[in-house]
Amino acid sequence: EPEVTQTPSHQVTQMGQEVILRCVPISNHLYFYWYRQILGQKVEFLVSFYNNEISEKSEIFDDQFSVERPDGSNFTLKIRSTKLEDSAMYFCASSDQVGTGTGELFFGEGSRLTVL
Amino acid sequence: AQSVAQPEDQVNVAEGNPLTVKCTYSVSGNPYLFWYVQYPNRGLQFLLKYITGDNLVKGSYGFEAEFNKSQTSFHLKKPSALVSDSALYFCAVRVPNAGNMLTFGGGTRLMVKP
């Protein structure tokens, strides 16, 4: 069964450093997302991406964050200058039917980011 | 704005007993509703969704959920719980033509005891 894959599974970084989290969505999907889950808290929407541009973003997704689809398969989340409060599990997701609103999202296993 | 509430942080049930995990939503418009499950140190796995039609929808692993428009609820149910059902369950909502993101509830931890 096709799946969303994410790397790295865990990254530890120093505050102020740049981090890039990588995702390979399911190959025929067209809509891509990043969510995050701070330990013990709810899953929060960060950004959605379609047709090579951001379609929605939350207030969490400030200027420190950016997303890119550098080639036909990868979808990346960059945090320019990490803060302690960026420590969380980051989930990538993809979907093929958002145009109708009916499609479920398929999530990766997550990348745990720890900022020291 | 759309929101989802899961009023119980944790639900405890004995194996073999029926289980219910509650979800209520607040949206303007007709929602699309989803349930996801998260096992420890794993991503979210899709269980089932309500789009339209029959209010009772069936999903993976024997789970089902009932859409109740008048009570704005979408409770997750299973007739006979298994220990392996123990996990974190998330309800989520999307409003058609109001963006393409899913909004998640806070999650409910289900503990099934042998």
Short mmCIF file of C-alpha atoms in Angstrom, two decimals:
data_model
loop_
_atom_site.label_atom_id
_atom_site.label_comp_id
_atom_site.label_asym_id
_atom_site.label_seq_id
_atom_site.Cartn_x
_atom_site.Cartn_y
_atom_site.Cartn_z
CA GLU A 1 0.00 0.00 0.00
CA PRO A 2 1.42 3.41 -0.90
CA GLU A 3 2.46 5.56 2.01
CA VAL A 4 3.80 8.95 2.95
CA THR A 5 7.41 8.79 4.10
CA GLN A 6 9.21 11.34 6.24
CA THR A 7 12.85 11.95 7.12
CA PRO A 8 14.46 12.31 9.54
CA SER A 9 12.47 10.43 12.15
CA HIS A 10 14.14 12.47 14.87
CA GLN A 11 16.29 15.59 14.73
CA VAL A 12 17.95 17.40 17.60
CA THR A 13 19.10 20.94 16.91
CA GLN A 14 20.34 24.01 18.72
CA MET A 15 18.11 27.05 19.04
CA GLY A 16 18.62 29.41 16.12
CA GLN A 17 19.66 26.71 13.67
CA GLU A 18 17.87 25.99 10.41
CA VAL A 19 16.05 22.71 10.03
CA ILE A 20 14.66 21.02 6.93
CA LEU A 21 12.13 18.24 7.29
CA ARG A 22 11.52 16.11 4.24
CA CYS A 23 8.48 14.24 3.01
CA VAL A 24 7.69 12.05 0.04
CA PRO A 25 3.92 12.14 -0.49
CA ILE A 26 1.96 9.38 -2.19
CA SER A 27 2.87 9.58 -5.84
CA ASN A 28 -0.50 10.42 -7.46
CA HIS A 29 -1.57 12.87 -4.76
CA LEU A 30 -1.79 16.55 -5.55
CA TYR A 31 -2.41 18.19 -2.17
CA PHE A 32 0.21 18.32 0.54
CA TYR A 33 0.14 19.40 4.15
CA TRP A 34 2.24 19.93 7.23
CA TYR A 35 0.76 19.51 10.69
CA ARG A 36 2.48 19.55 14.05
CA GLN A 37 1.75 18.00 17.41
CA ILE A 38 3.41 19.38 20.49
CA LEU A 39 3.84 16.62 23.04
CA GLY A 40 0.51 15.79 24.66
CA GLN A 41 -1.40 18.38 22.69
CA LYS A 42 -3.69 18.45 19.70
CA VAL A 43 -2.70 18.09 16.06
CA GLU A 44 -2.38 21.60 14.59
CA PHE A 45 -2.56 22.62 10.95
CA LEU A 46 0.44 24.52 9.60
CA VAL A 47 0.13 24.77 5.84
CA SER A 48 -1.40 23.25 2.73
CA PHE A 49 0.19 23.24 -0.73
CA TYR A 50 -1.30 22.69 -4.14
CA ASN A 51 -0.13 23.37 -7.66
CA ASN A 52 3.27 24.57 -6.44
CA GLU A 53 1.96 27.19 -4.11
CA ILE A 54 0.64 27.58 -0.60
CA SER A 55 -3.15 27.36 -0.58
CA GLU A 56 -3.70 27.92 3.15
CA LYS A 57 -1.62 28.56 6.20
CA SER A 58 -2.32 28.97 9.87
CA GLU A 59 -1.12 31.73 12.17
CA ILE A 60 1.54 29.32 13.43
CA PHE A 61 3.13 29.33 9.97
CA ASP A 62 4.98 32.62 10.28
CA ASP A 63 7.95 33.97 8.36
CA GLN A 64 10.28 31.46 10.01
CA PHE A 65 8.55 28.66 8.12
CA SER A 66 8.62 27.85 4.43
CA VAL A 67 7.63 24.94 2.24
CA GLU A 68 8.93 23.79 -1.08
CA ARG A 69 8.43 21.06 -3.59
CA PRO A 70 11.90 21.07 -5.14
CA ASP A 71 11.28 18.16 -7.50
CA GLY A 72 8.47 15.86 -8.50
CA SER A 73 8.56 13.79 -5.35
CA ASN A 74 9.79 15.67 -2.28
CA PHE A 75 7.90 18.16 -0.14
CA THR A 76 9.95 20.00 2.46
CA LEU A 77 9.31 22.13 5.52
CA LYS A 78 12.05 24.55 6.49
CA ILE A 79 12.31 26.33 9.80
CA ARG A 80 14.80 29.14 9.37
CA SER A 81 15.78 29.87 12.95
CA THR A 82 14.42 27.34 15.38
CA LYS A 83 13.00 28.29 18.77
CA LEU A 84 12.48 26.11 21.82
CA GLU A 85 8.74 26.17 21.22
CA ASP A 86 9.21 24.61 17.77
CA SER A 87 9.92 21.30 19.51
CA ALA A 88 7.15 19.00 18.31
CA MET A 89 6.29 16.10 16.09
CA TYR A 90 5.81 17.31 12.52
CA PHE A 91 3.51 15.32 10.29
CA CYS A 92 3.39 15.48 6.53
CA ALA A 93 0.16 14.45 4.79
CA SER A 94 -1.15 14.17 1.26
CA SER A 95 -4.52 13.79 -0.39
CA ASP A 96 -5.91 13.34 -3.87
CA GLN A 97 -9.48 14.58 -3.55
CA VAL A 98 -9.45 17.83 -1.74
CA GLY A 99 -11.00 19.55 -4.71
CA THR A 100 -14.23 17.82 -3.79
CA GLY A 101 -13.57 18.13 -0.07
CA THR A 102 -14.23 14.45 0.43
CA GLY A 103 -10.73 13.05 0.52
CA GLU A 104 -9.05 11.85 3.64
CA LEU A 105 -5.48 12.81 4.39
CA PHE A 106 -2.78 10.18 4.47
CA PHE A 107 -0.16 10.92 7.12
CA GLY A 108 3.47 10.02 7.44
CA GLU A 109 5.00 8.62 10.61
CA GLY A 110 6.24 12.04 11.65
CA SER A 111 9.54 13.79 12.29
CA ARG A 112 10.26 14.57 15.91
CA LEU A 113 12.10 17.88 16.28
CA THR A 114 13.85 18.66 19.54
CA VAL A 115 15.24 22.17 19.92
CA LEU A 116 17.78 22.65 22.72
CA ALA B 1 -14.52 29.19 12.19
CA GLN B 2 -14.76 25.45 12.54
CA SER B 3 -13.97 23.57 15.71
CA VAL B 4 -14.09 20.06 17.07
CA ALA B 5 -14.51 18.99 20.67
CA GLN B 6 -13.67 15.66 22.20
CA PRO B 7 -15.02 16.02 25.73
CA GLU B 8 -13.19 13.02 27.22
CA ASP B 9 -9.43 12.98 27.57
CA GLN B 10 -9.54 9.27 28.28
CA VAL B 11 -12.04 6.45 27.93
CA ASN B 12 -11.57 3.18 29.79
CA VAL B 13 -13.37 0.04 28.72
CA ALA B 14 -13.04 -3.66 29.38
CA GLU B 15 -12.16 -5.96 26.51
CA GLY B 16 -15.29 -7.33 24.86
CA ASN B 17 -17.46 -4.43 25.97
CA PRO B 18 -18.80 -1.82 23.56
CA LEU B 19 -16.92 1.44 23.33
CA THR B 20 -17.89 4.99 22.43
CA VAL B 21 -15.54 7.91 21.84
CA LYS B 22 -17.41 11.19 21.66
CA CYS B 23 -16.99 14.03 19.18
CA THR B 24 -18.99 17.19 18.65
CA TYR B 25 -18.35 19.87 16.08
CA SER B 26 -19.16 23.48 15.40
CA VAL B 27 -19.20 24.65 11.80
CA SER B 28 -21.19 26.92 9.56
CA GLY B 29 -22.39 24.66 6.80
CA ASN B 30 -22.52 20.94 6.28
CA PRO B 31 -19.36 19.26 7.49
CA TYR B 32 -17.27 16.39 6.28
CA LEU B 33 -16.21 14.41 9.35
CA PHE B 34 -13.29 12.06 9.90
CA TRP B 35 -11.84 9.79 12.56
CA TYR B 36 -8.15 9.00 12.83
CA VAL B 37 -6.23 6.72 15.21
CA GLN B 38 -2.68 7.22 16.45
CA TYR B 39 -0.71 4.37 17.96
CA PRO B 40 2.33 5.18 20.12
CA ASN B 41 5.14 6.83 18.16
CA ARG B 42 3.23 6.47 14.91
CA GLY B 43 1.45 8.76 12.48
CA LEU B 44 -2.29 9.20 12.18
CA GLN B 45 -4.19 6.45 10.43
CA PHE B 46 -7.52 7.09 8.74
CA LEU B 47 -10.42 5.09 10.21
CA LEU B 48 -13.58 6.36 8.56
CA LYS B 49 -15.38 9.41 7.21
CA TYR B 50 -18.85 10.85 6.78
CA ILE B 51 -19.47 12.79 3.60
CA THR B 52 -23.15 12.35 2.83
CA GLY B 53 -25.88 9.71 2.85
CA ASP B 54 -26.38 7.10 5.54
CA ASN B 55 -25.69 8.56 8.96
CA LEU B 56 -23.98 5.37 10.12
CA VAL B 57 -20.62 4.87 8.49
CA LYS B 58 -18.39 1.85 8.86
CA GLY B 59 -14.64 1.93 8.80
CA SER B 60 -11.48 0.00 9.50
CA TYR B 61 -10.96 -2.51 12.32
CA GLY B 62 -14.69 -2.87 13.04
CA PHE B 63 -15.20 0.77 13.98
CA GLU B 64 -18.27 2.74 13.01
CA ALA B 65 -19.52 6.26 13.64
CA GLU B 66 -22.89 7.90 13.64
CA PHE B 67 -23.46 11.37 12.25
CA ASN B 68 -26.14 13.24 14.14
CA LYS B 69 -26.86 16.60 12.58
CA SER B 70 -29.28 17.83 15.24
CA GLN B 71 -26.77 17.13 18.01
CA THR B 72 -23.77 18.11 15.86
CA SER B 73 -22.05 14.91 16.89
CA PHE B 74 -20.02 12.17 15.25
CA HIS B 75 -19.33 9.59 17.94
CA LEU B 76 -17.02 6.68 17.23
CA LYS B 77 -18.24 3.24 18.29
CA LYS B 78 -17.25 -0.37 18.30
CA PRO B 79 -19.48 -3.22 19.51
CA SER B 80 -16.70 -5.22 21.16
CA ALA B 81 -13.41 -3.61 22.18
CA LEU B 82 -10.02 -5.28 21.83
CA VAL B 83 -6.90 -4.59 23.89
CA SER B 84 -5.21 -3.72 20.60
CA ASP B 85 -7.69 -0.86 20.11
CA SER B 86 -5.88 1.05 22.86
CA ALA B 87 -4.61 4.21 21.19
CA LEU B 88 -5.24 7.93 20.74
CA TYR B 89 -8.29 8.79 18.66
CA PHE B 90 -8.81 12.07 16.84
CA CYS B 91 -11.98 13.45 15.32
CA ALA B 92 -11.58 15.98 12.50
CA VAL B 93 -13.80 18.22 10.39
CA ARG B 94 -13.60 19.92 7.03
CA VAL B 95 -16.19 22.33 5.68
CA PRO B 96 -16.68 22.09 1.92
CA ASN B 97 -15.72 25.21 0.01
CA ALA B 98 -14.19 26.69 3.14
CA GLY B 99 -10.60 25.66 2.74
CA ASN B 100 -8.96 22.32 2.38
CA MET B 101 -7.50 21.73 5.81
CA LEU B 102 -8.74 19.32 8.43
CA THR B 103 -9.34 20.72 11.89
CA PHE B 104 -8.67 18.18 14.63
CA GLY B 105 -10.13 17.72 18.07
CA GLY B 106 -7.89 17.40 21.08
CA GLY B 107 -7.85 13.62 21.01
CA THR B 108 -9.18 10.92 23.32
CA ARG B 109 -7.01 8.19 24.75
CA LEU B 110 -8.79 4.83 24.67
CA MET B 111 -7.59 2.25 27.18
CA VAL B 112 -8.98 -1.26 26.76
CA LYS B 113 -8.22 -3.51 29.72
CA PRO B 114 -8.12 -7.31 29.46
#
